[in-house]
Coordinates of C-alpha atoms and ligand atoms in Angstrom, one line a residue:
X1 CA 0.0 0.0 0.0
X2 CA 1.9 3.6 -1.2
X3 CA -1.1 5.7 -0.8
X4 CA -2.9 5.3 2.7
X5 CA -6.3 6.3 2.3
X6 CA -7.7 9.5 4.4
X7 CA -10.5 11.8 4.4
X8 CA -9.6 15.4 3.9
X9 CA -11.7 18.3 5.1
X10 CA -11.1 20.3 2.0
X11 CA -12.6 23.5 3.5
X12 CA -10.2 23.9 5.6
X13 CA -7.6 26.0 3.0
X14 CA -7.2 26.6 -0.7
X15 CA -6.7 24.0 -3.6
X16 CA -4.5 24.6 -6.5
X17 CA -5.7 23.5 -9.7
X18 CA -3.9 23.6 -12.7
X19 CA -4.9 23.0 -16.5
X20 CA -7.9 22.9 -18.5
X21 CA -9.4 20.1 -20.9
X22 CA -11.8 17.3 -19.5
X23 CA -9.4 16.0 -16.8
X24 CA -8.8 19.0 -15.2
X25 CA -12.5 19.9 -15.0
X26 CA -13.6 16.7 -13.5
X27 CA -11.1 17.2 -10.8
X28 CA -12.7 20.7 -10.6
X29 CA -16.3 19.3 -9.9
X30 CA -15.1 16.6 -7.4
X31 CA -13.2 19.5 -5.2
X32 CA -16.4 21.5 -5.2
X33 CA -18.4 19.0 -4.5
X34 CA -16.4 18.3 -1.4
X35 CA -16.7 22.0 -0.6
X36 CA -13.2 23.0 -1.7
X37 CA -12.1 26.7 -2.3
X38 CA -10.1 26.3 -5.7
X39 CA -7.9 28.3 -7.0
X40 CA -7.1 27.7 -10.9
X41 CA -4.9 28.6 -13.1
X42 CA -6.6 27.6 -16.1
X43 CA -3.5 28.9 -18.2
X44 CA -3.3 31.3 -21.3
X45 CA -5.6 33.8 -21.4
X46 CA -7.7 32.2 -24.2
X47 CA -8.2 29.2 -21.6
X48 CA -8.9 31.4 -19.1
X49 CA -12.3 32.7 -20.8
X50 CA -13.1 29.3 -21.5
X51 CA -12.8 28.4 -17.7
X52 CA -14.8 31.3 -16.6
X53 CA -17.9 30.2 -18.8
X54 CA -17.1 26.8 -17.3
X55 CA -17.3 28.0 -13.9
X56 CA -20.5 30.3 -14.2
X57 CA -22.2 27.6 -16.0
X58 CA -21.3 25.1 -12.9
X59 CA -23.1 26.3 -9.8
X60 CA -23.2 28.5 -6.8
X61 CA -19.8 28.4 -5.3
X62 CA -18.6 31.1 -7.4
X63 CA -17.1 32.6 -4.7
X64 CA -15.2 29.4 -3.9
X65 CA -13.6 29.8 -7.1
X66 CA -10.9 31.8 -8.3
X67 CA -9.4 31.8 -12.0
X68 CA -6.1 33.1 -12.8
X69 CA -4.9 34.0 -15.9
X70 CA -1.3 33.6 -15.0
X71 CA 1.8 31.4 -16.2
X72 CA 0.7 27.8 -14.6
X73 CA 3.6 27.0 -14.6
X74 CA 4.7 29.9 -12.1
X75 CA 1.5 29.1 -9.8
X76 CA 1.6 30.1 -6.9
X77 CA 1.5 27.5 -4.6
X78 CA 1.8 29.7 -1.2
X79 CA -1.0 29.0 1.4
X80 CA -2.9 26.0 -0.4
X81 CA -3.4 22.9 1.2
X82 CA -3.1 20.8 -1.8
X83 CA -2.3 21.4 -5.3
X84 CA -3.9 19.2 -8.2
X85 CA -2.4 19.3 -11.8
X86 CA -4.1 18.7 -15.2
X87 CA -1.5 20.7 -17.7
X88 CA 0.0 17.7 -19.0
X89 CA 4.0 17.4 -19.9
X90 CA 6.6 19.7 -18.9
X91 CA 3.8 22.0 -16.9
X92 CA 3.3 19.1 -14.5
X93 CA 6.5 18.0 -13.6
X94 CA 7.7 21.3 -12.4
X95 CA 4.3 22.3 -11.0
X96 CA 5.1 18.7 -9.1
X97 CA 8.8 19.3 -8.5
X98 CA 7.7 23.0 -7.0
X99 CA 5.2 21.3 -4.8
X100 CA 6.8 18.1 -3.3
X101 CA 9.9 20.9 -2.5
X102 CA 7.6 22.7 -0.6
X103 CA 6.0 19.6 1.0
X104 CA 2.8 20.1 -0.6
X105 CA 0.4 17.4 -1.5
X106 CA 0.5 17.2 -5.1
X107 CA -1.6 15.1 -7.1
X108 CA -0.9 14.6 -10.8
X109 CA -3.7 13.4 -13.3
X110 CA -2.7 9.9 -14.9
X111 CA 0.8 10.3 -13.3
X112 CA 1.1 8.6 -10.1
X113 CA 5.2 8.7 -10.5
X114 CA 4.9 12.5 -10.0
X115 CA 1.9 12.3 -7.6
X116 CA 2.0 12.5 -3.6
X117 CA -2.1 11.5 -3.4
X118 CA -4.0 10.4 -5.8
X119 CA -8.2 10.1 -6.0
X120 CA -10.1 6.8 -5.3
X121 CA -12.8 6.0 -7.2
X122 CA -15.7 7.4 -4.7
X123 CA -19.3 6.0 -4.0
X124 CA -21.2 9.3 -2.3
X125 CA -24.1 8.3 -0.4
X126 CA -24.0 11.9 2.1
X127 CA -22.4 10.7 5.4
X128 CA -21.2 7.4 3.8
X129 CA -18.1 7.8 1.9
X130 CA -16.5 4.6 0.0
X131 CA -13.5 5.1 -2.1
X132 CA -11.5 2.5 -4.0
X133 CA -8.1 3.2 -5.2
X134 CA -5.3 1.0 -7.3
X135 CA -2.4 2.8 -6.1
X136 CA -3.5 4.8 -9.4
X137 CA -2.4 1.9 -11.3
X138 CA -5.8 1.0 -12.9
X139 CA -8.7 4.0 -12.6
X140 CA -10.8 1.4 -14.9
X141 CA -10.5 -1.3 -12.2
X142 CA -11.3 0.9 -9.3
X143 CA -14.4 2.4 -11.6
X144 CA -15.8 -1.4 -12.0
X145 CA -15.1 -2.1 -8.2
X146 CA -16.7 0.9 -7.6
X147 CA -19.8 0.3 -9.7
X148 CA -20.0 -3.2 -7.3
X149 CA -19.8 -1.8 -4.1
X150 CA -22.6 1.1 -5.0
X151 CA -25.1 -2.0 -6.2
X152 CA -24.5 -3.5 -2.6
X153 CA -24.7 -0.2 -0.7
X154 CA -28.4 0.6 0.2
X155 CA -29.5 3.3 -1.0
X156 CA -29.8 5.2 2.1
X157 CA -26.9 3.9 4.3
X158 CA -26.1 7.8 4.3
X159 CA -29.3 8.8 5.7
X160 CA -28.6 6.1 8.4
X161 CA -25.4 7.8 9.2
X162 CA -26.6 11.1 9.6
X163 CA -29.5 9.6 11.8
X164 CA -26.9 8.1 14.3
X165 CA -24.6 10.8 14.5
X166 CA -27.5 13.3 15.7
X167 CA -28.2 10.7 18.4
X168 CA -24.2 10.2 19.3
X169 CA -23.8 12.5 22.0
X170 CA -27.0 12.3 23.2
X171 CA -26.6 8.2 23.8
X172 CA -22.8 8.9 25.0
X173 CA -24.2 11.6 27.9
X174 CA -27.4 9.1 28.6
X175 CA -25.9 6.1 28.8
X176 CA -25.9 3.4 31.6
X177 CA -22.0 2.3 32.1
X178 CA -23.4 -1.5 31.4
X179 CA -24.1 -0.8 28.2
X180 CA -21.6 -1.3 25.1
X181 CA -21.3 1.3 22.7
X182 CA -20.3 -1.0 20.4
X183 CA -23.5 -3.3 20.8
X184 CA -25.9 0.0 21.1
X185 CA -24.9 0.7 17.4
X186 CA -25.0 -2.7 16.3
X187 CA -28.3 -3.2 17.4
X188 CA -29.4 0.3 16.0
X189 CA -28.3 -0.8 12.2
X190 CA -28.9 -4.6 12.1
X191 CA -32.4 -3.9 14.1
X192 CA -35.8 -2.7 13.0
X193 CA -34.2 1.3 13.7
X194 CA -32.2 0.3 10.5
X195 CA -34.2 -1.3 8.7
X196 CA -37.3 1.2 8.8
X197 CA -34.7 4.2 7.6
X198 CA -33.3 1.9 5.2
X199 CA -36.9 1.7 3.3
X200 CA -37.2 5.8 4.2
X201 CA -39.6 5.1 7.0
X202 CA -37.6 8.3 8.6
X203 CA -40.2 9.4 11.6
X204 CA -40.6 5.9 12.4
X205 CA -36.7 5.1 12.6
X206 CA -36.2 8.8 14.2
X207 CA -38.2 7.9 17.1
X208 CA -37.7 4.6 18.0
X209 CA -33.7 5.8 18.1
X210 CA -34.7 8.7 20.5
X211 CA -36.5 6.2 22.5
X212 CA -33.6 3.2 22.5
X213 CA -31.2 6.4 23.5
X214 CA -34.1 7.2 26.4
X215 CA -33.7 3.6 27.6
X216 CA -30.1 3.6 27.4
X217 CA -30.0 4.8 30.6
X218 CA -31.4 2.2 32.3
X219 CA -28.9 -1.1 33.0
X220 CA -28.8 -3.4 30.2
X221 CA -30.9 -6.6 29.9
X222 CA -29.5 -9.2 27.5
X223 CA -31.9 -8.7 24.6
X224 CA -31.3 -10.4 21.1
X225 CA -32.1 -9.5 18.1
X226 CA -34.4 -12.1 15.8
X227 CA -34.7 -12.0 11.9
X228 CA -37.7 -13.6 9.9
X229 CA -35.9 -14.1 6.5
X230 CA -37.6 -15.5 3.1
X231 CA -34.9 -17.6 1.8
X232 CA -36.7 -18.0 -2.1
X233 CA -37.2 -20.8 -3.8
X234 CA -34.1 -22.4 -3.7
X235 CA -31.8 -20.7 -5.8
X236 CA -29.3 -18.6 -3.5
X237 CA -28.6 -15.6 -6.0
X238 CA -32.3 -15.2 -5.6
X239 CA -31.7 -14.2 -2.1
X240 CA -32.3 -10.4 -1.4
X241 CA -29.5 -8.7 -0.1
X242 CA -31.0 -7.9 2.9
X243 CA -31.4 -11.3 3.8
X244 CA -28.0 -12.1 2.7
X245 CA -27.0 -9.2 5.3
X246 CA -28.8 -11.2 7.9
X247 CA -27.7 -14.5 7.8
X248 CA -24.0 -13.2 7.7
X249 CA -24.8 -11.7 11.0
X250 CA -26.8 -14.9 12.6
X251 CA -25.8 -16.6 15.5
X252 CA -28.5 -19.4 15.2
X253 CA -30.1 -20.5 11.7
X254 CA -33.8 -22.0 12.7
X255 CA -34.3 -23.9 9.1
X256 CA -36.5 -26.1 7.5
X257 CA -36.9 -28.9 5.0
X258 CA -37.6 -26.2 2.3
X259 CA -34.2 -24.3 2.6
X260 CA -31.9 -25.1 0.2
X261 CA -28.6 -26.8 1.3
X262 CA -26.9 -23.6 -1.4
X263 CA -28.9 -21.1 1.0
X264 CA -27.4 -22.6 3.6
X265 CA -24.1 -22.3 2.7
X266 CA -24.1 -18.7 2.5
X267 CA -24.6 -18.0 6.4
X268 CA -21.8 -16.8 8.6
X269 CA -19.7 -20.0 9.1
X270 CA -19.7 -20.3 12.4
X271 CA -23.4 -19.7 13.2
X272 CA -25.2 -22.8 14.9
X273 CA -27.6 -24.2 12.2
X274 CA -30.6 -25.9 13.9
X275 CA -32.7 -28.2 11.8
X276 CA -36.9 -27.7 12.7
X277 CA -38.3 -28.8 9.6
X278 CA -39.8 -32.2 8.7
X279 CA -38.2 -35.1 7.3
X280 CA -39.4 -38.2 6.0
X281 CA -41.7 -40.2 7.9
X282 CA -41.1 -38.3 11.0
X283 CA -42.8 -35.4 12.8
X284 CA -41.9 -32.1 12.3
X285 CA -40.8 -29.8 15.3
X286 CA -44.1 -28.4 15.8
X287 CA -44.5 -24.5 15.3
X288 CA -44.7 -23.7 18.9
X289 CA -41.6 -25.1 20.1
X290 CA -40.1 -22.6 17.1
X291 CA -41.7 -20.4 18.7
X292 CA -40.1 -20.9 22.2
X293 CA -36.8 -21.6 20.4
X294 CA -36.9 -18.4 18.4
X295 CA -37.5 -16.1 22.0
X296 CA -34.8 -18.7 23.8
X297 CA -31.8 -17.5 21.5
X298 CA -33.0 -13.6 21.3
X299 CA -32.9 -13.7 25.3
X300 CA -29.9 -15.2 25.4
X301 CA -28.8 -12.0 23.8
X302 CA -28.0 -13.9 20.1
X303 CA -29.1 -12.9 16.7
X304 CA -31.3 -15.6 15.6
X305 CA -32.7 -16.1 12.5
X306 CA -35.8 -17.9 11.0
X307 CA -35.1 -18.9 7.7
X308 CA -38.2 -19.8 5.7
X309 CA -38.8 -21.1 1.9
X310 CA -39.8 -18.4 0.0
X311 CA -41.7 -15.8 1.2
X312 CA -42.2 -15.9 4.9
X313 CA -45.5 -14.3 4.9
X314 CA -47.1 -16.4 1.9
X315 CA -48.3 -19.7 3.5
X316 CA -45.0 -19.7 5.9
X317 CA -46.4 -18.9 9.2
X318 CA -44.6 -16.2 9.5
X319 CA -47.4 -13.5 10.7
X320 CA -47.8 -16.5 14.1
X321 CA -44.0 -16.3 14.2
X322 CA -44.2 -12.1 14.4
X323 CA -47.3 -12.5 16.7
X324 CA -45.4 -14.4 19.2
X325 CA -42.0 -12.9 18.8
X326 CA -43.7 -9.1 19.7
X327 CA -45.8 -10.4 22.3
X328 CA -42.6 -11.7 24.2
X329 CA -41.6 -8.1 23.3
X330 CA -38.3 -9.8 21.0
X331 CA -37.5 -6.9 18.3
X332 CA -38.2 -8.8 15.3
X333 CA -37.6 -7.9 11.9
X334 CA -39.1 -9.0 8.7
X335 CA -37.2 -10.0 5.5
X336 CA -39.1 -10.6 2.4
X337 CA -38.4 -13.4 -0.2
X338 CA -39.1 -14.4 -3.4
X339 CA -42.3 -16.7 -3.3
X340 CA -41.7 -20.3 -5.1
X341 CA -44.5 -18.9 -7.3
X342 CA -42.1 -16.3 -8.9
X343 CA -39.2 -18.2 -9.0
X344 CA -40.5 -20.8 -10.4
X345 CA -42.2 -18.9 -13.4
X346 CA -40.0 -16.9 -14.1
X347 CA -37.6 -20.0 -14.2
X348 CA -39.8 -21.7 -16.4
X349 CA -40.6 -18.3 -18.7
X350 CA -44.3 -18.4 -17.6
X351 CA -45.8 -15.0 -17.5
X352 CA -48.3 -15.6 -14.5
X353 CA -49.8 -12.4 -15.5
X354 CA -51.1 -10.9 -19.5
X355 CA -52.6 -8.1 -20.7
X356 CA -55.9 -8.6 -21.5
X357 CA -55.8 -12.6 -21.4
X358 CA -54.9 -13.2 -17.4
X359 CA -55.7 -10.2 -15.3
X360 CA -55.9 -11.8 -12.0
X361 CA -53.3 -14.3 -10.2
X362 CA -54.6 -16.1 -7.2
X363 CA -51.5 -18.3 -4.9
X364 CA -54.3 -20.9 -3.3
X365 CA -53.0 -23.8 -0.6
X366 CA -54.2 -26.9 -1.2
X367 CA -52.5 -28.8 2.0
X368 CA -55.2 -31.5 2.6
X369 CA -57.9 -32.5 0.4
X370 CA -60.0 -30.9 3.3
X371 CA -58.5 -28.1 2.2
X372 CA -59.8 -28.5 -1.2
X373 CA -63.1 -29.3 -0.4
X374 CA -63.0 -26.1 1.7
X375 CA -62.3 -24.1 -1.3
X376 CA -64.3 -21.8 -2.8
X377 CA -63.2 -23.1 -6.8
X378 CA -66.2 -20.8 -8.5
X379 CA -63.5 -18.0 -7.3
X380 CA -61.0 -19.6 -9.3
X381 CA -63.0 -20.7 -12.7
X382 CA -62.7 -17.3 -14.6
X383 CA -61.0 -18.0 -17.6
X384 CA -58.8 -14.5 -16.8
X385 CA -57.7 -16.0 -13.4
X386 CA -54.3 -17.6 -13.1
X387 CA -54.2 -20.3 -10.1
X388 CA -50.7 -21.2 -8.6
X389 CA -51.7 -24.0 -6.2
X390 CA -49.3 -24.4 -3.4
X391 CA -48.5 -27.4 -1.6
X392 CA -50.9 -29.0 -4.4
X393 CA -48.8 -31.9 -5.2
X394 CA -50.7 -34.8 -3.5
X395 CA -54.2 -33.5 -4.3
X396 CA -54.0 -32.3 -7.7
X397 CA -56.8 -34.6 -8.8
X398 CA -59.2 -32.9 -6.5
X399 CA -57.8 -29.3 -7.6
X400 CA -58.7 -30.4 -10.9
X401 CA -62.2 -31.8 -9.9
X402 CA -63.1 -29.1 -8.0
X403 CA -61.9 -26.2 -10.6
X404 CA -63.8 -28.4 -13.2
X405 CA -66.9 -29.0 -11.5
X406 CA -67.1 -24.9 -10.8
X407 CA -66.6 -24.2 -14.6
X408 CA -63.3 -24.0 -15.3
X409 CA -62.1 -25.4 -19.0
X410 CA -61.1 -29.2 -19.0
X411 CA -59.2 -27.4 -21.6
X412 CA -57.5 -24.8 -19.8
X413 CA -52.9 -25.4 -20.0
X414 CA -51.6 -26.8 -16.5
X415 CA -47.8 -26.6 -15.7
X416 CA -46.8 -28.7 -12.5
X417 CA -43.2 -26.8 -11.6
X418 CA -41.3 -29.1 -9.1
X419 CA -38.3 -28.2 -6.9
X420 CA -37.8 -24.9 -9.2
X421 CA -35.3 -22.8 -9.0
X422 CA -32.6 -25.9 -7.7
X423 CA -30.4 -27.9 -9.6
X424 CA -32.9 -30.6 -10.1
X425 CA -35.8 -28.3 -11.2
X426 CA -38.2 -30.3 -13.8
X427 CA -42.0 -29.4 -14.9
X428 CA -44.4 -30.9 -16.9
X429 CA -47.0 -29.7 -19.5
X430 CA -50.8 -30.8 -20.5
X431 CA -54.4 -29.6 -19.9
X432 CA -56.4 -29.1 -16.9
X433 CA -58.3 -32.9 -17.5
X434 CA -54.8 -33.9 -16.9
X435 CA -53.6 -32.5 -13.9
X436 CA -53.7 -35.1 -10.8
X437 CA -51.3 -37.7 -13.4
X438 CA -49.3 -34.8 -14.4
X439 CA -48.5 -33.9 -10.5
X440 CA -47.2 -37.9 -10.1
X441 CA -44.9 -36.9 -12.6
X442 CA -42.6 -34.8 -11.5
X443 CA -41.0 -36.9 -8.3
X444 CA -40.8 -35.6 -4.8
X445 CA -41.9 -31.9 -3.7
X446 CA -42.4 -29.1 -3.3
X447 CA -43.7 -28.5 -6.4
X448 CA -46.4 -25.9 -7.8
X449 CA -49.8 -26.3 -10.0
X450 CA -50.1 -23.6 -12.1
X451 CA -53.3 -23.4 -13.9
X452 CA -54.5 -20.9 -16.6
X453 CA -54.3 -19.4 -20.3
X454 CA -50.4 -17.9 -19.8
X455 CA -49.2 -21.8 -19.3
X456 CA -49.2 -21.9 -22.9
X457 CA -46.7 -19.3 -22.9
X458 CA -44.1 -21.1 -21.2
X459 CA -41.2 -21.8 -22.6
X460 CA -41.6 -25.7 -22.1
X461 CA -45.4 -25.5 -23.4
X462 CA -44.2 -23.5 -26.8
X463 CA -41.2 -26.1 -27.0
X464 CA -44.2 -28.5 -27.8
X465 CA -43.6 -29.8 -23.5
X466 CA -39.7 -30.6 -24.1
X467 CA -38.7 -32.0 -20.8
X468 CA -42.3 -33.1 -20.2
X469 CA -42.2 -36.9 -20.5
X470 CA -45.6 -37.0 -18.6
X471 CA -47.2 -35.1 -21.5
X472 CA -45.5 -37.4 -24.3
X473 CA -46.5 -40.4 -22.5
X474 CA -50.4 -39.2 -21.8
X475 CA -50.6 -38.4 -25.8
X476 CA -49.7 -41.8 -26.3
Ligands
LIG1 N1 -43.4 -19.6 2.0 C1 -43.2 -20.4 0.8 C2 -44.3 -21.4 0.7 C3 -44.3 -22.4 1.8 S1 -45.6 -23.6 1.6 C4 -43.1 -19.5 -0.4 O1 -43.4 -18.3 -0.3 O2 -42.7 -20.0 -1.5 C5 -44.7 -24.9 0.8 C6 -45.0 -25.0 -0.6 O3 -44.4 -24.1 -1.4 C7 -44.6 -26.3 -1.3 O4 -45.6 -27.4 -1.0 C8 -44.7 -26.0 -2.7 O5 -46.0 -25.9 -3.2 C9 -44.1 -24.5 -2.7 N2 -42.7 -24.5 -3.0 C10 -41.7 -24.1 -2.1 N3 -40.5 -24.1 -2.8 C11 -40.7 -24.5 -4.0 C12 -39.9 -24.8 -5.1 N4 -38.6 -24.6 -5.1 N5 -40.5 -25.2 -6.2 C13 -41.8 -25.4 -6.3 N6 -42.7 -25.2 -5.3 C14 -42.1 -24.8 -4.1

């Protein structure tokens, strides 16, 4: 490392810029964006004009700004705090040589031989500051890192930094010696104060922080921190970010049969992984010992996390999970997921929604064929209606009688989408008529009925059902 990376306060004296052309005015909007009074010696006198228009056009700081018409070469460097050069050849190496003599930070553009600093590639979210530099050997590299960081950054991160530094002193004056400064702020950005000023829920985040800083005052109590997170369909790149951010942060993993083994594998490393789900021919852990086990850790003081297939709020059980978490007074925080439903369409190319031909999508469970009898199907027999069954598999022959029998199209394309989004993804093809010996098809769960007019869009449907050996063997 030649450069260490700092953070200058740039108001705090006068930079020297010198040169014109498209470098040198880049350099000009970055130092006045940071607040910087410049002084620039734009060079002959022709350059000079040219600068000026540059400069009113620009923005307000005009007064920050002061063009000289002078030799750049004999700039005068006396007073500034930092001198940047854009003149290219001869002009920069003695405006360098002048300015390292006189211990000057000097950077150079495109010359980090001559250069004493040079500028990192900068993500600017307000408060939060990111650079990336290559030791000025690659700008390109550093742009592309750059462009990586800003897609993982949320979008307000700086608006969260500006929220905790209003409350900084406040907490420091209030606080109760047991409490850790460290954890206070932890809590405050992985919690639900971070979360709601993340999604811009600013009043909400504002005064649950003012409170939390109230209460600081008082001794601490272990309190943990628990995280209902949708894990998708399978797929781990379809996890959301947020829930990425959470399960690097767990200290217990609550999972189930319906969480991938890839999902998995992208939790902190050392976080205890406990297994509550179902398995073959056994018992699940029922929900209420979850329940228990969820508040357990978060007393202990741990971050634990509920992961969930899917969507935790679309036939999960996560709203009983929230209920009991908040009335055991555990801060719990919600993260969405991708439903199987739209991961496995938009795996399998299926449009679940079309204008003009499927302007309603219903997601129905179909647990137990009590279930299905306990359905209202004359809901589900428009013709515009597309029906993703969940948890379908077994009863698909009643689905089918009981969406037939209500006037639905015998007709009407069916897709059964098994274990989509996963390695071993496979779906199958044919009409409604069709549907409970299409479901035996496609192996073990979970899988999905989707039922309506945009099935025939599918890319497997148009592919006259390639990869649908139920449908070949039904024609036959
Ligand atoms: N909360 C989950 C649904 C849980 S109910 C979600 O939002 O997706 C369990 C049912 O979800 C399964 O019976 C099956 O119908 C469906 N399912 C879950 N993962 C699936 C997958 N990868 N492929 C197809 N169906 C899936």
């Amino acid at each position: 490392m030649r450069f260490l990376p700092v953070f200058l306060d740039v108001s705090a004296g006068t930079v020297a810029l010198i040169g014109t052309g498209a470098a040198a005015q880049t350099k000009l909007r970055l130092l006045r964006a940071a607040g910087a009074r410049i002084r620039w010696y734009a060079g002959a006198e022709r350059f000079a004009v040219e600068a000026a228009e540059t400069a009113t056009h620009a923005d307000a700081f005009e007064a920050q700004l002061d063009i000289v018409a002078s030799d750049p070469a004999q700039a005068d460097l006396s007073g500034v705090i930092a001198v940047v050069s854009a003149a290219g050849g001869a002009i920069d190496e003695a405006v360098a040589a002048r300015a390292r003599a006189a211990n000057i930070p000097v950077n150079v553009v495109d010359r980090p031989d001559l250069s004493t600093f040079v500028f990192p590639a900068v993500i600017d979210r307000g408060d939060v500051v990111v650079a990336v530099g290559t030791g000025g050997a690659s700008p390109v590299l550093a742009r592309r890192l750059r462009e990586r960081i800003e897609a993982l950054l949320p979008a307000r991160i700086g608006d969260l930094a500006a929220l905790m530094g209003r409350f900084r002193e406040r907490f420091a004056q209030r606080r109760h010696e047991s409490r850790s400064l460290r954890r206070f702020w932890e809590r405050v950005v992985d919690g639900p104060i971070g979360s709601a000023a993340l999604a811009g829920h600013w009043h909400e985040a504002e005064s649950a922080l003012a409170q939390a800083v109230e209460e600081s005052a008082k001794p601490e109590e272990a309190s943990g921190l628990a995280y209902l997170v949708g894990a998708g369909p399978g797929d781990p790149d379809l996890l959301t970010l947020r829930a990425l951010h959470a399960l690097q942060s767990a200290d217990v993993i609550l999972y189930d049969e319906l969480v991938s083994p890839a999902v998995l594998d992208r939790a902190r490393r050392d976080a205890e992984r406990v297994f509550v789900g179902k398995q073959r021919g056994r018992p699940g852990v029922g929900q209420d010992t979850i329940n228990r086990l969820l508040v357990e850790h978060a007393r202990r003081g741990l971050t634990v996390v509920r992961l969930k297939g899917g969507d935790p709020f679309i036939f999960g059980r996560g709203g009983e999970e929230l209920d009991y978490l908040r009335d055991a007074g555990v801060p719990a925080v919600l993260v969405p997921g991708v439903t199987a439903a739209l991961g496995c369409a938009a795996e399998a190319g299926l449009p679940l929604t079309f204008r003009n031909e499927a302007t309603r999508l219903c997601l129905v469970t179909a647990q137990r064929a009590a279930d299905v009898g306990a359905t209202d199907w004359s809901e589900l027999a428009d013709p515009q209606t597309t029906v993703v069954v969940y948890m379908g598999l077994a009863v698909a022959a009643s689905v089918r009688d009981g969406l037939i029998a209500a006037g639905r199209s015998p007709a009407t394309p069916v897709a059964v989408l098994a274990r989509g989004t996963r390695p071993d993804a496979s779906a199958v093809y044919g009409e409604l008529r069709d549907l409970g010996a299409l479901a035996a098809q496609v192996g073990d769960g979970p899988g999905l009925l989707v039922i309506g007019e945009v099935v025939a869009r599918a890319d497997g449907w148009r592919a006259g059902y390639a990869g649908s050996a139920g449908m070949a063997e039904i024609a036959a």
